[in-house]
Coordinates of C-alpha atoms and ligand atoms in Angstrom, one line a residue:
M1 CA 17.2 6.7 3.8
N2 CA 15.3 8.4 6.7
I3 CA 13.4 5.8 8.7
L4 CA 10.6 6.1 11.3
L5 CA 10.2 3.1 13.6
L6 CA 7.1 2.8 15.7
G7 CA 7.1 1.1 19.1
S8 CA 8.9 1.1 22.4
G9 CA 9.8 -2.4 23.5
G10 CA 12.8 -4.8 23.4
R11 CA 11.7 -5.8 19.9
E12 CA 11.9 -2.2 18.8
H13 CA 15.3 -1.7 20.4
A14 CA 16.5 -4.7 18.4
F15 CA 14.9 -3.3 15.2
A16 CA 16.6 0.1 15.9
W17 CA 20.0 -1.5 16.7
K18 CA 19.9 -3.5 13.5
L19 CA 18.6 -0.7 11.3
S20 CA 21.2 1.7 12.6
K21 CA 24.0 -0.7 11.5
S22 CA 23.0 -0.2 7.9
K23 CA 25.0 2.2 5.8
R24 CA 21.7 3.0 4.0
C25 CA 20.1 4.4 7.1
S26 CA 20.8 8.1 7.2
R27 CA 18.4 9.2 10.0
L28 CA 16.5 6.9 12.3
F29 CA 13.6 8.2 14.4
I30 CA 11.8 6.0 16.9
T31 CA 8.4 6.8 18.4
P32 CA 8.0 6.7 21.3
G33 CA 11.1 4.5 21.8
N34 CA 12.9 3.9 25.1
A35 CA 16.2 4.6 26.7
G36 CA 17.9 2.0 24.5
T37 CA 16.5 3.1 21.2
S38 CA 17.8 6.6 21.9
T39 CA 21.3 5.3 21.5
C40 CA 20.5 4.1 17.9
G41 CA 18.5 7.1 16.7
Q42 CA 16.3 9.9 17.9
N43 CA 13.3 9.3 20.0
V44 CA 10.2 11.3 19.1
A45 CA 7.3 11.7 21.5
L46 CA 4.3 10.7 19.3
N47 CA 1.6 8.1 19.8
P48 CA 1.9 5.3 17.2
L49 CA -1.9 5.2 17.0
D50 CA -2.2 8.9 16.1
F51 CA -1.9 8.4 12.4
D52 CA -2.4 12.1 11.5
A53 CA 0.6 13.1 13.7
I54 CA 2.7 10.2 12.3
G55 CA 1.9 11.3 8.7
K56 CA 2.7 14.9 9.4
F57 CA 6.0 13.9 11.1
C58 CA 6.9 11.8 8.0
L59 CA 6.3 14.8 5.6
D60 CA 8.1 17.3 7.9
N61 CA 11.2 15.1 8.2
Q62 CA 11.5 13.6 4.7
I63 CA 10.8 10.1 6.0
N64 CA 11.4 7.4 3.3
M65 CA 10.2 4.4 5.2
V66 CA 8.0 3.5 8.2
V67 CA 8.7 0.3 10.1
V68 CA 5.9 -0.8 12.4
G69 CA 7.0 -2.9 15.5
P70 CA 3.7 -3.6 17.4
E71 CA 0.4 -5.0 16.1
E72 CA -2.0 -2.4 17.1
P73 CA -1.2 0.3 14.5
L74 CA -1.4 -2.4 11.8
V75 CA -4.7 -3.8 13.1
R76 CA -6.0 -0.3 13.1
G77 CA -4.9 0.3 9.5
I78 CA -1.8 2.4 9.4
W79 CA -0.8 0.9 6.1
D80 CA -4.2 1.8 4.6
F81 CA -3.9 5.3 6.1
F82 CA -0.7 5.9 4.2
Q83 CA -2.0 4.4 1.0
E84 CA -5.2 6.5 1.0
N85 CA -3.3 9.8 1.4
E86 CA -1.9 11.3 -1.8
N87 CA 1.1 12.8 0.0
L88 CA 2.0 9.7 2.0
K89 CA 1.3 6.9 -0.4
S90 CA 4.8 6.9 -1.8
I91 CA 6.3 6.2 1.7
P92 CA 6.4 2.5 2.2
V93 CA 5.0 1.1 5.4
I94 CA 6.6 -2.2 6.4
G95 CA 3.7 -4.2 7.8
P96 CA 0.4 -5.6 6.4
S97 CA -2.7 -3.8 5.4
K98 CA -5.6 -3.7 7.8
A99 CA -7.1 -6.7 5.9
G100 CA -3.8 -8.6 6.4
A101 CA -3.4 -7.6 10.1
V102 CA -6.7 -9.3 10.8
L103 CA -4.7 -12.6 10.8
E104 CA -3.7 -11.4 14.3
G105 CA -6.6 -9.1 15.0
S106 CA -9.3 -11.7 14.7
K107 CA -8.7 -15.3 15.9
A108 CA -12.0 -16.4 14.3
W109 CA -10.9 -14.9 11.0
S110 CA -7.5 -16.6 11.1
K111 CA -9.1 -19.9 11.9
Q112 CA -11.4 -19.5 8.9
F113 CA -8.5 -18.5 6.7
M114 CA -6.6 -21.7 7.8
Q115 CA -9.6 -23.8 7.0
R116 CA -10.0 -22.2 3.5
H117 CA -6.4 -22.9 2.7
K118 CA -6.2 -26.3 4.5
I119 CA -3.5 -25.2 6.9
P120 CA -3.1 -27.5 9.8
T121 CA -4.5 -26.1 13.1
A122 CA -6.6 -27.3 16.0
A123 CA -10.3 -28.1 15.4
Y124 CA -12.6 -25.3 16.6
R125 CA -16.0 -23.6 16.6
E126 CA -16.8 -20.0 17.1
F127 CA -19.7 -18.5 19.1
T128 CA -21.2 -15.1 19.8
G129 CA -23.9 -13.8 22.2
E130 CA -26.5 -14.9 19.7
N131 CA -25.7 -18.6 19.9
I132 CA -24.4 -18.7 23.5
G133 CA -26.8 -21.7 24.2
D134 CA -25.2 -23.7 21.4
G135 CA -21.8 -22.8 22.7
L136 CA -22.6 -24.1 26.2
Q137 CA -23.9 -27.3 24.7
Y138 CA -20.8 -27.7 22.6
L139 CA -18.6 -27.1 25.7
K140 CA -20.4 -29.9 27.6
K141 CA -19.3 -32.5 25.1
H142 CA -15.8 -31.1 24.5
S143 CA -12.8 -33.0 25.7
L144 CA -10.6 -31.5 28.3
P145 CA -8.7 -29.2 28.5
I146 CA -10.7 -26.7 26.5
V147 CA -9.0 -23.7 24.9
L148 CA -11.1 -20.5 24.8
K149 CA -9.9 -17.5 22.8
A150 CA -11.4 -14.0 22.7
D151 CA -11.6 -13.1 19.1
G152 CA -9.9 -9.7 19.2
L153 CA -6.8 -8.1 20.6
A154 CA -6.7 -8.6 24.4
A155 CA -3.2 -7.6 25.3
G156 CA -2.0 -11.2 25.3
K157 CA -4.6 -12.2 27.9
G158 CA -7.4 -13.4 25.6
V159 CA -6.4 -17.1 25.6
V160 CA -7.6 -19.3 28.6
I161 CA -7.0 -23.0 28.9
C162 CA -9.7 -24.5 31.0
Q163 CA -9.1 -27.8 32.9
T164 CA -12.8 -28.4 33.8
H165 CA -16.1 -28.0 32.1
T166 CA -17.4 -25.8 34.9
E167 CA -14.4 -23.5 34.4
A168 CA -14.9 -23.4 30.7
E169 CA -18.6 -22.6 30.9
Q170 CA -17.9 -19.8 33.3
E171 CA -15.0 -18.3 31.3
F172 CA -17.0 -18.6 28.1
Q173 CA -19.9 -16.6 29.6
E174 CA -17.6 -14.0 31.1
M175 CA -15.8 -13.5 27.8
L176 CA -19.1 -13.1 25.9
G177 CA -20.3 -10.9 28.7
G178 CA -17.5 -8.4 28.1
K179 CA -14.6 -9.5 30.2
F180 CA -12.2 -8.4 27.4
G181 CA -14.5 -5.7 26.1
S182 CA -15.5 -6.1 22.4
A183 CA -12.5 -8.4 21.8
G184 CA -14.6 -11.2 23.5
H185 CA -17.9 -10.6 21.7
R186 CA -16.9 -13.6 19.6
V187 CA -15.2 -16.6 21.2
V188 CA -13.2 -19.4 19.5
V189 CA -13.5 -22.7 21.3
E190 CA -10.5 -24.8 20.4
E191 CA -9.2 -28.3 20.8
F192 CA -6.1 -28.4 23.0
L193 CA -2.9 -29.5 21.3
S194 CA -0.2 -31.1 23.3
G195 CA 3.3 -30.6 22.1
I196 CA 6.3 -28.3 22.0
E197 CA 6.0 -24.7 20.6
F198 CA 8.3 -22.7 18.4
S199 CA 8.1 -19.5 16.5
V200 CA 8.7 -19.0 12.8
F201 CA 9.1 -15.6 11.1
V202 CA 8.5 -14.9 7.5
L203 CA 9.0 -11.6 5.6
T204 CA 6.8 -11.4 2.5
D205 CA 6.3 -8.8 -0.2
G206 CA 2.9 -10.3 -1.0
K207 CA 4.3 -12.6 -3.6
N208 CA 7.8 -13.7 -2.6
Y209 CA 8.7 -14.7 1.0
K210 CA 11.9 -15.2 3.0
I211 CA 12.2 -17.3 6.1
L212 CA 14.2 -15.9 9.0
P213 CA 15.8 -17.9 11.8
E214 CA 13.3 -19.7 14.0
A215 CA 13.2 -19.2 17.8
K216 CA 11.6 -20.6 20.9
D217 CA 10.3 -18.3 23.6
Y218 CA 9.5 -18.9 27.3
K219 CA 6.2 -17.4 28.2
R220 CA 5.6 -18.3 31.8
I221 CA 6.9 -16.2 34.7
G222 CA 8.2 -19.2 36.7
E223 CA 11.0 -21.7 36.1
G224 CA 10.0 -25.0 34.7
D225 CA 7.3 -23.2 32.7
T226 CA 5.0 -22.5 35.7
G227 CA 2.9 -19.6 36.8
P228 CA 1.1 -17.0 34.7
N229 CA 1.9 -16.0 31.1
T230 CA 4.0 -13.0 30.4
G231 CA 5.0 -11.2 27.3
G232 CA 8.0 -13.5 27.2
M233 CA 10.9 -14.2 29.6
G234 CA 13.5 -15.3 27.2
A235 CA 14.2 -16.9 23.9
V236 CA 16.7 -19.0 22.0
S237 CA 17.6 -19.4 18.3
P238 CA 18.1 -21.8 16.6
V239 CA 15.7 -24.4 18.0
P240 CA 17.4 -27.9 17.9
F241 CA 14.2 -29.9 17.3
V242 CA 13.3 -27.8 14.2
D243 CA 15.3 -30.0 11.8
E244 CA 15.4 -30.2 8.0
T245 CA 12.3 -32.5 7.9
M246 CA 10.3 -30.2 10.1
W247 CA 11.3 -27.2 8.0
Q248 CA 10.1 -28.9 4.9
K249 CA 6.7 -29.6 6.5
V250 CA 6.4 -26.1 7.8
E251 CA 7.2 -24.5 4.5
E252 CA 5.0 -26.8 2.4
R253 CA 2.0 -27.1 4.7
I254 CA 2.0 -23.7 6.4
I255 CA 4.2 -20.9 5.0
R256 CA 3.5 -21.5 1.3
P257 CA -0.3 -21.8 1.6
T258 CA -0.4 -18.8 3.9
V259 CA 1.4 -16.5 1.5
K260 CA -0.5 -17.9 -1.4
G261 CA -3.8 -17.6 0.4
L262 CA -3.3 -14.0 1.2
R263 CA -2.4 -13.3 -2.4
K264 CA -5.4 -15.3 -3.7
E265 CA -7.7 -13.3 -1.5
K266 CA -6.1 -10.1 -2.8
I267 CA -5.0 -9.0 0.7
P268 CA -2.0 -6.5 0.5
Y269 CA 0.7 -7.8 2.8
K270 CA 4.3 -6.5 2.8
G271 CA 5.6 -7.3 6.2
F272 CA 6.2 -10.0 8.8
I273 CA 4.1 -13.0 9.4
F274 CA 4.9 -14.6 12.8
L275 CA 3.8 -18.2 13.0
G276 CA 3.2 -19.5 16.5
L277 CA 3.6 -23.3 15.8
I278 CA 3.4 -26.4 17.8
K279 CA 5.0 -29.8 17.1
V280 CA 2.5 -32.6 17.8
N281 CA 3.8 -36.1 17.2
G282 CA 6.3 -34.8 14.8
E283 CA 3.8 -32.7 12.8
P284 CA 3.5 -28.9 12.8
F285 CA 0.2 -27.1 13.6
V286 CA -0.5 -23.4 13.8
I287 CA -1.4 -22.1 17.2
E288 CA -1.7 -18.5 16.1
Y289 CA -0.6 -15.9 13.5
N290 CA 0.8 -12.5 14.4
C291 CA 1.3 -9.7 11.9
R292 CA 4.6 -8.5 13.4
M293 CA 7.8 -9.8 14.8
G294 CA 7.9 -11.5 18.2
D295 CA 9.2 -10.1 21.5
P296 CA 11.6 -11.4 22.8
E297 CA 12.2 -13.5 19.7
T298 CA 13.4 -10.5 17.7
E299 CA 16.2 -10.1 20.3
V300 CA 17.7 -13.4 19.2
V301 CA 16.6 -13.5 15.5
F302 CA 17.9 -10.1 14.5
P303 CA 21.4 -10.6 16.0
R304 CA 21.6 -13.9 14.0
L305 CA 20.5 -12.2 10.8
K306 CA 23.4 -11.2 8.7
N307 CA 21.5 -9.4 6.0
D308 CA 21.3 -5.6 5.9
L309 CA 17.8 -4.9 7.3
V310 CA 17.2 -1.7 5.3
T311 CA 18.0 -3.6 2.1
L312 CA 15.7 -6.4 3.2
F313 CA 12.8 -3.9 3.9
D314 CA 13.5 -2.0 0.7
N315 CA 13.2 -5.2 -1.3
C316 CA 10.0 -6.1 0.6
A317 CA 8.5 -2.7 -0.2
K318 CA 9.5 -3.0 -3.9
G319 CA 8.2 -6.5 -4.3
T320 CA 11.7 -7.9 -5.1
L321 CA 12.3 -10.1 -2.1
G322 CA 12.8 -12.9 -4.5
R323 CA 16.4 -11.7 -5.2
V324 CA 17.4 -11.8 -1.5
K325 CA 19.2 -14.6 0.1
I326 CA 18.8 -14.8 3.9
R327 CA 22.1 -15.4 5.7
A328 CA 22.2 -16.4 9.4
D329 CA 24.9 -16.6 12.0
Q330 CA 25.3 -20.3 12.7
R331 CA 26.0 -19.7 16.4
T332 CA 23.2 -20.0 19.0
A333 CA 21.7 -16.8 20.4
A334 CA 19.9 -16.7 23.7
T335 CA 18.2 -13.8 25.5
L336 CA 17.1 -13.5 29.0
F337 CA 14.6 -10.9 30.3
L338 CA 15.2 -9.0 33.5
V339 CA 11.7 -8.1 34.8
S340 CA 10.2 -5.9 37.5
G341 CA 9.3 -7.7 40.8
G342 CA 5.6 -8.6 40.8
Y343 CA 5.3 -8.7 36.9
P344 CA 3.1 -9.9 35.2
G345 CA 0.9 -8.7 38.1
D346 CA 1.3 -5.3 39.7
Y347 CA 4.8 -3.9 39.9
Q348 CA 6.6 -0.6 40.7
K349 CA 8.2 1.6 38.1
G350 CA 10.9 4.3 38.4
K351 CA 13.6 2.0 39.8
V352 CA 17.2 3.1 39.0
I353 CA 19.0 0.6 36.7
T354 CA 22.7 0.2 37.4
G355 CA 25.5 -1.7 35.8
L356 CA 24.5 -1.4 32.2
E357 CA 27.9 0.0 31.4
K358 CA 29.6 -3.1 32.8
V359 CA 27.8 -5.5 30.5
K360 CA 30.4 -7.6 28.7
G361 CA 29.8 -10.2 26.0
S362 CA 26.1 -9.6 25.8
T363 CA 23.9 -7.0 24.1
A364 CA 21.4 -5.3 26.5
F365 CA 18.2 -4.5 24.6
H366 CA 16.0 -2.1 26.5
A367 CA 12.3 -2.6 26.9
G368 CA 10.6 -0.9 29.8
T369 CA 13.3 1.8 30.4
T370 CA 13.3 5.5 30.3
E371 CA 15.7 8.4 31.2
K372 CA 15.0 10.5 34.2
G373 CA 17.3 13.1 35.6
G374 CA 20.3 11.6 33.9
E375 CA 19.6 8.1 35.1
I376 CA 18.0 5.1 33.4
V377 CA 15.0 3.9 35.3
T378 CA 12.4 1.1 34.9
S379 CA 9.1 2.0 33.2
G380 CA 7.6 -1.4 32.5
G381 CA 7.3 -5.0 33.5
R382 CA 9.9 -6.4 31.1
V383 CA 12.9 -4.2 31.5
I384 CA 16.1 -5.4 29.8
A385 CA 16.7 -8.4 27.5
L386 CA 20.3 -9.7 27.6
T387 CA 21.3 -11.4 24.4
S388 CA 24.4 -13.5 24.0
F389 CA 26.0 -15.7 21.4
G390 CA 27.5 -19.1 22.1
K391 CA 28.5 -22.3 20.4
D392 CA 25.5 -23.9 22.0
I393 CA 22.5 -23.0 24.2
V394 CA 24.5 -23.6 27.4
S395 CA 27.3 -21.2 26.6
A396 CA 25.0 -18.5 25.2
V397 CA 22.7 -18.6 28.3
R398 CA 25.7 -18.7 30.6
K399 CA 26.9 -15.3 29.3
S400 CA 23.5 -13.8 29.6
K401 CA 23.2 -15.0 33.2
R402 CA 26.6 -13.6 34.1
N403 CA 25.4 -10.2 32.9
A404 CA 22.0 -10.6 34.5
K405 CA 23.9 -10.4 37.8
V406 CA 25.8 -7.3 36.7
V407 CA 22.7 -5.2 35.7
D408 CA 20.6 -4.4 38.7
F409 CA 17.5 -2.7 39.9
D410 CA 15.3 -3.0 43.0
G411 CA 13.0 -6.1 42.6
K412 CA 14.8 -7.6 39.6
Y413 CA 13.8 -11.1 38.6
Y414 CA 14.7 -13.4 35.8
R415 CA 14.4 -17.1 34.9
R416 CA 17.5 -19.1 35.2
D417 CA 16.3 -22.0 33.1
I418 CA 15.9 -20.5 29.7
G419 CA 16.8 -23.1 27.0
K420 CA 17.2 -25.8 29.6
D421 CA 14.4 -28.0 28.2
L422 CA 16.2 -28.0 24.8
I423 CA 19.5 -29.3 26.1
G424 CA 19.6 -33.1 25.3
Ligands
AMP1 P1 -1.7 -16.6 22.3 O1 -2.2 -15.6 23.3 O2 -2.6 -16.8 21.2 O3 -0.3 -16.5 22.0 O4 -1.8 -18.0 23.1 C1 -1.2 -18.1 24.3 C2 -0.7 -19.5 24.5 O5 -1.8 -20.4 24.7 C3 0.0 -20.2 23.3 O6 1.4 -19.8 23.2 C4 -0.1 -21.6 23.7 O7 0.9 -22.0 24.7 C5 -1.4 -21.7 24.3 N1 -2.4 -22.2 23.3 C6 -3.2 -21.5 22.5 N2 -3.9 -22.3 21.7 C7 -3.7 -23.6 22.1 C8 -4.1 -24.9 21.7 N3 -5.0 -25.0 20.8 N4 -3.6 -25.9 22.3 C9 -2.7 -25.8 23.3 N5 -2.2 -24.6 23.7 C10 -2.7 -23.5 23.1
LIG2 N1 6.7 -13.8 22.1 C1 5.4 -13.8 21.7 C2 4.9 -12.6 21.0 O1 5.6 -11.7 20.7 O2 3.7 -12.5 20.8

């Protein structure tokens, strides 16, 4: 099978790494890819949002399957683009339709969906410029802290947790005033949930679903979960507090009604559902849905997944996921992100990365890397994710930390406390 993978991050390197291990993968193309994906297949310089160019490439190269890493092509309707084109409709796209990707693309829509299907989530109200006055009144009476969410995609910056009413009122007005462009023309005001977060991944063919290993990611830049949010500084899988009882609640109250709800609403969905969950007093609630895999969670989930990924996707496309049994490595996987100095604020690019060939006992997944004049240099904030296995979190993290010292570039930073909160 010839496969085209869209995206360029650590998640996509993990996808490419796993797909290329399959005997069923004949040729693998990644667009645009990074210096890591080029070791698993062939990078192609296309824009994943240029659907005409993607379609043409698929026809010219006898592509049999398109796998979509990031959310944006899905939210913009790449699945529908393929379906609506006579020449492309026979090529399966792993990922939801535009109507399904709205689970991530519109926070207001996803809250309404959860209400319709009685899926546990924080209480909320939504407001636009038309009822801004009602919104401000609502905020005045709201308990603190107040969670404000720009409705649309805002590059991970659209959620603001406000500690005072003044801050909330100001942020609310700025969002509706265009701070995040059209993404903020509708704002969700949400009750703050206090608990511990974890990520659950489901692959569905629209009818059947399979649950992948869970993970916990570390979003803040600083140790002890301090400082601004990032794309993710590290992750571990499995998550010790997600026990059998929790899994039963998650499946019964969240996963099943989500998949059933999509089907009932006749929303085509053949792809990943990423559930951002929070455990509050022993009960799971949905913080958010994403229509894709997580990053850096994929860098620990896929190494633990024993199934052949091409076979899994093929069953997903054909609607036969029911016959699949997910098998997971029972060991613990941990990943640790090396990031550019200054990230998630301003940072420099083009720093030469050394020591990658000396990595031992970990897998180095590339994110913001590129090749330049025979060297591998940084090209983004998150640069390399170092994934290791261990009998427990301590031993897995220890291996990644050892290799974090070996791989180097000017300004390198990483958190040394990944998984520490889970060690009891
Ligand atoms: P998101 O950008 O949707 O991933 O949200 C970013 C982060 O904001 C989440 O991972 C949570 O840590 C936090 N968050 C979002 N909604 C809530 C909520 N209702 N209560 C507490 N924290 C929240
Ligand atoms: N790690 C969180 C995300 O991928 O959105």
